Short mmCIF file of C-alpha atoms and ligand atoms in Angstrom, two decimals:
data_model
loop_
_atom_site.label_atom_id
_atom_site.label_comp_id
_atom_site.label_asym_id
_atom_site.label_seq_id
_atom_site.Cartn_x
_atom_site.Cartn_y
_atom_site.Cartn_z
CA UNK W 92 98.45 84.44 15.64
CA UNK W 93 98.44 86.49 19.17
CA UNK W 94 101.54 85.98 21.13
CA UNK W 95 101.72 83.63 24.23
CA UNK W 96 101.40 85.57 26.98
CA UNK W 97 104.01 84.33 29.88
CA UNK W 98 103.16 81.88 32.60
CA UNK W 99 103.65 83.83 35.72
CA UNK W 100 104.38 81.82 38.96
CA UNK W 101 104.18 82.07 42.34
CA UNK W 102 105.19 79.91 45.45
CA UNK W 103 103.03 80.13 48.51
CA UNK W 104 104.03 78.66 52.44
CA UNK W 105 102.94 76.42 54.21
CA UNK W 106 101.15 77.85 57.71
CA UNK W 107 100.59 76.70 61.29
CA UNK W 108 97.15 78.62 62.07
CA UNK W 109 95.41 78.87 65.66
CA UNK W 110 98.64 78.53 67.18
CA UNK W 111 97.24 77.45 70.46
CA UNK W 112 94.84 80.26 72.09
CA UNK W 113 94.51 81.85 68.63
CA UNK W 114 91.41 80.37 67.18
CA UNK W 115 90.94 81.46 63.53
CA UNK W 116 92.83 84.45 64.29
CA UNK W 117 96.47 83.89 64.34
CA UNK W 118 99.19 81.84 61.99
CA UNK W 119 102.22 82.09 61.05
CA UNK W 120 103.90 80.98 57.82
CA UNK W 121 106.79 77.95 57.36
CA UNK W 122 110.16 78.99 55.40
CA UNK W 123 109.96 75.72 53.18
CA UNK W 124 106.92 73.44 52.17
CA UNK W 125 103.97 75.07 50.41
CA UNK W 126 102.62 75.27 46.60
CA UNK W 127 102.95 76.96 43.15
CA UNK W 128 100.29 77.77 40.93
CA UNK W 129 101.92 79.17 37.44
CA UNK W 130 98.87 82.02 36.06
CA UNK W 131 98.73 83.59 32.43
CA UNK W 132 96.23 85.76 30.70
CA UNK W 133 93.86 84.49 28.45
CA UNK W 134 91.92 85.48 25.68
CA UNK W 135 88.93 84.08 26.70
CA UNK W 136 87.42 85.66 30.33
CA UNK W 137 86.82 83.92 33.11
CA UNK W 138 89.01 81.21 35.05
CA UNK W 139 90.15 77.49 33.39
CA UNK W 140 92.55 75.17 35.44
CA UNK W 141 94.13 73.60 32.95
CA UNK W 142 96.36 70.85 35.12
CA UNK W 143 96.52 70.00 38.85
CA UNK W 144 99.87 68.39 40.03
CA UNK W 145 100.41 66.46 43.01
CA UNK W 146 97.17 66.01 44.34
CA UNK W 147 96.39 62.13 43.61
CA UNK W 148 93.80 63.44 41.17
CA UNK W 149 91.97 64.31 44.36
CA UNK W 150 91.13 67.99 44.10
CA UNK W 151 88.44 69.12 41.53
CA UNK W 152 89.18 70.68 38.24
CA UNK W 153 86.29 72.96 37.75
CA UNK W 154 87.44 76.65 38.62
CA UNK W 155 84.24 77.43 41.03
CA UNK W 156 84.95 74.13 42.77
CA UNK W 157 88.69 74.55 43.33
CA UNK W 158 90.06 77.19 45.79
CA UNK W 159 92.54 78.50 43.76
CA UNK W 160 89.95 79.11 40.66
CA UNK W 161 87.28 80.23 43.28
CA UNK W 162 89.91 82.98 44.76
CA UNK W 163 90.84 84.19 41.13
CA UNK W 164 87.28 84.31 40.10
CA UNK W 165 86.53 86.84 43.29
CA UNK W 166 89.60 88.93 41.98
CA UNK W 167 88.39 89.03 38.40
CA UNK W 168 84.99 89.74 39.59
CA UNK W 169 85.98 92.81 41.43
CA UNK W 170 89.39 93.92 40.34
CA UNK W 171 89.15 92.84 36.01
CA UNK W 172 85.73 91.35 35.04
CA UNK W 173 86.88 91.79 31.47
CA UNK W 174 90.03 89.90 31.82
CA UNK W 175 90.61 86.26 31.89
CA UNK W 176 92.71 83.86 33.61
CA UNK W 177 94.40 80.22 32.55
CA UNK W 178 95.94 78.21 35.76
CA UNK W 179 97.96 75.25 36.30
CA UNK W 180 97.96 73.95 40.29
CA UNK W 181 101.16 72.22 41.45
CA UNK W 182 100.52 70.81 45.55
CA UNK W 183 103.57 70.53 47.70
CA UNK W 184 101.15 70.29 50.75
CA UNK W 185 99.34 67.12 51.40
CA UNK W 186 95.37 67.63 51.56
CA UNK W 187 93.39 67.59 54.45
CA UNK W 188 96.50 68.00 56.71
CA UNK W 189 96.18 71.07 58.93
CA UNK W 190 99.00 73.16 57.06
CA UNK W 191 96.75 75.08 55.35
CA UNK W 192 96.65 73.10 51.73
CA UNK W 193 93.84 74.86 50.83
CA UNK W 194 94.85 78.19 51.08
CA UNK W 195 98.64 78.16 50.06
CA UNK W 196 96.86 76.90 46.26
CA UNK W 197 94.27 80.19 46.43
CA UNK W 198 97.35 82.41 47.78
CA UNK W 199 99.99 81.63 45.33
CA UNK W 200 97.25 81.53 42.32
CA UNK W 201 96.00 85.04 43.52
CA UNK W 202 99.63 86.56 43.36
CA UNK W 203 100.28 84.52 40.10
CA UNK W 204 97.10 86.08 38.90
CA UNK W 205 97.80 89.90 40.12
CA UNK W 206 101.20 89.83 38.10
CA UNK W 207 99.81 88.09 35.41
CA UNK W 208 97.53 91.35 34.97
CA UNK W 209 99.63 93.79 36.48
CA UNK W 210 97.35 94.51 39.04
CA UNK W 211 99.16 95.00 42.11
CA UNK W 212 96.62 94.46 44.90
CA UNK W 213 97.58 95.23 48.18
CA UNK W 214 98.56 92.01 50.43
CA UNK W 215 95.10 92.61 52.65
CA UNK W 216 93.15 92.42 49.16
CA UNK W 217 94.39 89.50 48.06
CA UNK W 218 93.78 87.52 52.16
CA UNK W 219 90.13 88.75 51.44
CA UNK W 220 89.93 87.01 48.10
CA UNK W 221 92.04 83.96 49.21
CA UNK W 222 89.18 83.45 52.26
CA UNK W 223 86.86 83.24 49.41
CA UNK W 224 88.87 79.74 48.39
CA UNK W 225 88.20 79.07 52.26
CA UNK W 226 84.89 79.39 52.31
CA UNK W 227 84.32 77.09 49.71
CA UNK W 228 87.19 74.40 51.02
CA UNK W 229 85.21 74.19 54.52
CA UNK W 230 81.90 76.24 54.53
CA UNK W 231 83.87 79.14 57.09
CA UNK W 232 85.85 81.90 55.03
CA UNK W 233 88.69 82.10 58.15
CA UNK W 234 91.52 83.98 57.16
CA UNK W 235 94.19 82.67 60.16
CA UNK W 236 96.18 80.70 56.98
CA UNK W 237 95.59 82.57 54.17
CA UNK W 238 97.03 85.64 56.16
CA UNK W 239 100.72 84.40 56.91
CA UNK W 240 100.52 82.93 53.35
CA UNK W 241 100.16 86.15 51.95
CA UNK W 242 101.99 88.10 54.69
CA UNK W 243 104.73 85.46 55.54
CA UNK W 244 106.00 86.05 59.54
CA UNK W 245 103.48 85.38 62.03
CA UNK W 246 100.15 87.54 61.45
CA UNK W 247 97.28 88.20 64.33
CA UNK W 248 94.33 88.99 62.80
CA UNK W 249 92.34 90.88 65.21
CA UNK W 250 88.84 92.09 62.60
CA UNK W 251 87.13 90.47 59.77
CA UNK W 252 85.20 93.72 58.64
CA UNK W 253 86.80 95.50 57.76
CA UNK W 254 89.55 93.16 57.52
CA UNK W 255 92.99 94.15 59.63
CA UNK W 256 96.43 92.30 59.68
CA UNK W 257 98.92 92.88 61.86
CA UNK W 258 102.49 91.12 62.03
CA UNK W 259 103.76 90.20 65.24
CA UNK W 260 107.70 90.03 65.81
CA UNK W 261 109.21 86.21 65.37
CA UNK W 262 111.83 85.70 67.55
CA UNK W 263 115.03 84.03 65.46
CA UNK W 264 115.74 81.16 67.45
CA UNK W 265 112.24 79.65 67.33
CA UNK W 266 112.23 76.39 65.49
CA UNK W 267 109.40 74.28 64.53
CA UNK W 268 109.01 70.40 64.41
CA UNK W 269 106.10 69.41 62.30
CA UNK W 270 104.75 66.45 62.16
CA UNK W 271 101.89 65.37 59.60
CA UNK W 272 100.33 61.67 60.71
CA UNK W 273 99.14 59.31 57.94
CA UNK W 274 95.90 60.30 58.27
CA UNK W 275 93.68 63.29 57.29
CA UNK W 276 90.64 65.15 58.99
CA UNK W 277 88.98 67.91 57.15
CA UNK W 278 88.60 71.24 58.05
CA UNK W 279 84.76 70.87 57.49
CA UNK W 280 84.75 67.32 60.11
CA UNK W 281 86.91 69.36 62.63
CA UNK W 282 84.39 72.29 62.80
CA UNK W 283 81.35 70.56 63.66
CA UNK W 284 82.77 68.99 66.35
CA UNK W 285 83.43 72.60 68.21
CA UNK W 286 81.08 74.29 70.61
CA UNK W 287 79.08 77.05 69.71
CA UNK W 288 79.19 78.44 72.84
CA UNK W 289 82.26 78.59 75.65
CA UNK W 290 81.80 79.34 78.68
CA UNK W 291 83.04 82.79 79.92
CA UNK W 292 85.63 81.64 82.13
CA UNK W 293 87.17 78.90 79.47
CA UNK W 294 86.56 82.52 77.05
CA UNK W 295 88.75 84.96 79.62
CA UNK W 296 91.21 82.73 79.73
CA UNK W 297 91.71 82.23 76.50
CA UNK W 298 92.31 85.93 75.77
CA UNK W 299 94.57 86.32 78.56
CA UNK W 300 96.73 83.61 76.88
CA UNK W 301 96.19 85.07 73.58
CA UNK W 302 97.70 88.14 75.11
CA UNK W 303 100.53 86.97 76.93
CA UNK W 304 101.02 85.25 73.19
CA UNK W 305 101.40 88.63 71.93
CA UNK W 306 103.68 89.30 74.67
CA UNK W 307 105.81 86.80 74.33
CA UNK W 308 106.46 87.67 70.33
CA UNK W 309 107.04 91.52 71.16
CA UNK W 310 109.68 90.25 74.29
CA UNK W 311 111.45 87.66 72.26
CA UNK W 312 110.47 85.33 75.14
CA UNK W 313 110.36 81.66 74.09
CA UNK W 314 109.72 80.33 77.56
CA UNK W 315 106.71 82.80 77.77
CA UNK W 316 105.41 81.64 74.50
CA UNK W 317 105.52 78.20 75.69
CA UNK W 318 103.16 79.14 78.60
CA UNK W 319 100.78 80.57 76.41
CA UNK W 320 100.81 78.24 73.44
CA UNK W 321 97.57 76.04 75.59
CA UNK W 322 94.19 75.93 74.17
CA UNK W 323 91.46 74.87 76.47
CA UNK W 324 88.65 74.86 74.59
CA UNK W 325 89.52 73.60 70.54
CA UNK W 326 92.19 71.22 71.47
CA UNK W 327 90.04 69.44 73.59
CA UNK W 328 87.21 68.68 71.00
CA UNK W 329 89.77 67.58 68.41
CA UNK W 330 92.10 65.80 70.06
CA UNK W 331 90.38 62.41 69.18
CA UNK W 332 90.45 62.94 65.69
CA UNK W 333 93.94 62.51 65.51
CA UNK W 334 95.19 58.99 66.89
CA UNK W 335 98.05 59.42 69.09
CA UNK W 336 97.72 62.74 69.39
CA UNK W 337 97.84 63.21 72.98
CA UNK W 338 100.70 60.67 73.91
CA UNK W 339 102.67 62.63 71.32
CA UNK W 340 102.00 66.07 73.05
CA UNK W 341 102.75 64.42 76.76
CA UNK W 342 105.53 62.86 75.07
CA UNK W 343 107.09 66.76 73.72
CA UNK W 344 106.13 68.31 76.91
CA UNK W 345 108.36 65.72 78.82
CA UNK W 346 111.16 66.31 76.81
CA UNK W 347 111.20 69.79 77.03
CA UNK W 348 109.22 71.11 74.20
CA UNK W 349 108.31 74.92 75.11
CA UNK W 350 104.91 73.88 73.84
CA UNK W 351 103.10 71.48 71.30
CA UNK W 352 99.66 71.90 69.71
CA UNK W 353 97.40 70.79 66.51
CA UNK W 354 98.44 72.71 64.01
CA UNK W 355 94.86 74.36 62.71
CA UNK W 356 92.06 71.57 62.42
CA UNK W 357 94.85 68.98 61.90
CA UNK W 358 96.58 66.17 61.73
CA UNK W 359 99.72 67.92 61.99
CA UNK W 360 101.04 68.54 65.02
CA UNK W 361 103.61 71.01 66.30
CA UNK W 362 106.09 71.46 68.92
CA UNK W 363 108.74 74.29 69.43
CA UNK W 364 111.83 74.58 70.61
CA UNK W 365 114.68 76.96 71.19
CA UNK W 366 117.02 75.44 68.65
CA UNK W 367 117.53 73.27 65.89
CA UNK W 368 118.98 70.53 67.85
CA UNK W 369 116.13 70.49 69.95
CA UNK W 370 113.42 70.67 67.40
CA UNK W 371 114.72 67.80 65.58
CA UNK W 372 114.94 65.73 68.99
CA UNK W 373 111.15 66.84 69.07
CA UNK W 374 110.86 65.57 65.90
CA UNK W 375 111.99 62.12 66.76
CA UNK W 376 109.39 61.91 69.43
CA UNK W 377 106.58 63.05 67.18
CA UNK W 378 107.39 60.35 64.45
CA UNK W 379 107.97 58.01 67.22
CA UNK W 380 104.62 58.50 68.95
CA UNK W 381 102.65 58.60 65.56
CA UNK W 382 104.24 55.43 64.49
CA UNK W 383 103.34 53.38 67.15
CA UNK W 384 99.79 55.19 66.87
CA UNK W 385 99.42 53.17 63.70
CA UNK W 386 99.89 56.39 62.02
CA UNK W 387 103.13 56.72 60.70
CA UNK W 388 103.45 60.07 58.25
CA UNK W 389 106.41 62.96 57.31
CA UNK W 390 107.71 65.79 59.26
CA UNK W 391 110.58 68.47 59.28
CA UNK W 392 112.11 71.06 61.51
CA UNK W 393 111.63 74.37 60.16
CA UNK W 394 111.49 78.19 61.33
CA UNK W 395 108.98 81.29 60.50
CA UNK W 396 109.39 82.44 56.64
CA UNK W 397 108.44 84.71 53.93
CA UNK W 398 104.80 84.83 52.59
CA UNK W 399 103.74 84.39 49.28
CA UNK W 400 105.88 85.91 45.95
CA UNK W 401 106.76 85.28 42.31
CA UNK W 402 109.01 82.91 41.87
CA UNK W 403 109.20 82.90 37.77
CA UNK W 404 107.92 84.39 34.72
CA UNK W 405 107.97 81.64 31.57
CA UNK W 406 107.18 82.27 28.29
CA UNK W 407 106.21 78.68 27.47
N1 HSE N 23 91.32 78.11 62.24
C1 HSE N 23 90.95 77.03 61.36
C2 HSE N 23 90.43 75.89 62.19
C3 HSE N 23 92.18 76.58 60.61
O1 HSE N 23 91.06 75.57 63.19
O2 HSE N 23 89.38 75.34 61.86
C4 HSE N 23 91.93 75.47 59.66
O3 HSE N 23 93.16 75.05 59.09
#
């Protein structure tokens, strides 16, 4: 009888993508929710899920339907079409929430995988085959969650083809309240409802905020960020998908929040402060606000974190 080969697994973050003015190009990783997928080698090639935890039985269990089996297939496909690969999927991150559920499962099973074979693909290999579990989660292969995932820190990514990362500076004292209402929105509902064209004025000044973004990060300057954490043209269109969203926002803004925003296509909503003190005031506000929207749901406080990594090797 061959010998088990070890389960390999990985934990990947939770992210905040679009981040205001950054539209599908800019996200930044959380330090504590997110997923682990466990990965071994198998005899047989190809990829089989074998058990998905934590889901509500929600998420499908055929490899080319599943994001985490469609971004393994792409890396056996290109990097070990010989080899194959046995999964198990364990969700921290609720579905259809706007933290980037979809792509913490195809980013921790991809570095699973790549240890599992001893691959060692660079981090920009494995966002490219994690937007390949994107594309088939919401019909658009964006990489703005799969990046920090796999980067951790907050990541701008300013070219698709050829892909290029970069990793902006994250000032220590920013902290995060998140806020997931008890409802979801798909990525897929929350794209058609966007224009396919923007006018050029709503478009230049959208980059300038994306740039004083950038600013902000390199400066360390929180009230700065604030300012340029405003999306005029997403927000807008997506804002009534999520009840209560905008009394929540006017809600942080009054009490000081340096800016709050949907995290990508939503539900979730963020706000950021300064400290921890005032995050979890923010926090209060949030779950107040969603509450009384009929939409009562879980949040935290948190700050920036590592991407994704191993986080054991088994040999059961
Ligand atoms: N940038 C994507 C969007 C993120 O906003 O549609 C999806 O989580």
């Amino acid at each position: 009888m061959s010998k088990p080969r070890p389960w390999i697994e990985a934990f990947a973050p939770a992210t905040v993508s679009n981040l205001g003015p950054g539209f599908d190009c800019l996200g930044l990783a959380l330090r504590g929710p997110g997923d682990r997928v466990r990965a071994r080698r198998s005899e047989a090639p190809g990829v089989r899920i074998l058990a998905v935890e934590g889901d509500g039985g929600k998420l499908p269990r055929e490899a080319e339907k599943n994001t985490a089996g469609v971004a393994v297939q792409a890396l056996l496909r290109k990097h070990a079409p010989e080899d194959g690969i046995e999964l198990e999927v364990h969700k921290g991150l609720p579905l259809g929430s706007g933290l980037g559920s979809s792509g913490a499962s195809a980013c921790a099973a991809l570095v699973a995988a790549d240890a599992a074979l001893g691959l060692g693909l660079a981090p920009a290999q494995l966002v490219d085959l994690a937007r390949e579990g994107e594309r088939i989660a919401c019909g658009a292969a964006h990489p703005d969650n799969v990046a920090p995932a796999i980067l951790g820190g907050v990541v701008l990514i300013p070219q698709l083809e050829p892909l290029r990362l970069i990793t902006l500076p994250t000032p220590l004292d920013l902290w995060l309240a998140i806020y997931t209402p008890g409802c979801s929105v798909s990525t897929a509902e929350a794209r058609v409802v966007l224009p396919s064209h923007v006018p050029l004025a709503a478009t230049v000044q959208q980059a300038g905020r994306l740039g004083l973004l950038v600013h902000a990060l390199h400066t360390g300057d929180l009230a700065l960020l604030g300012e340029a954490i405003v999306d005029e043209i997403v927000e807008p269109c997506r804002a009534g998908l999520i009840p209560g969203y905008l009394d929540a926002k006017a809600a942080c803004c009054e009490a000081g929040a340096l800016a709050c925003s949907i995290s990508g296509s939503g539900p979730t909503t963020f706000a950021l402060a300064g400290s921890r003190s005032r995050a979890e005031a923010l926090l209060a506000i949030l779950e107040e606000c969603f509450t009384l929207a009929g939409v009562p749901g879980k949040g935290l406080v948190d700050q920036v974190g590592p991407g994704a990594r191993v986080v054991s090797s088994l040999l059961h």
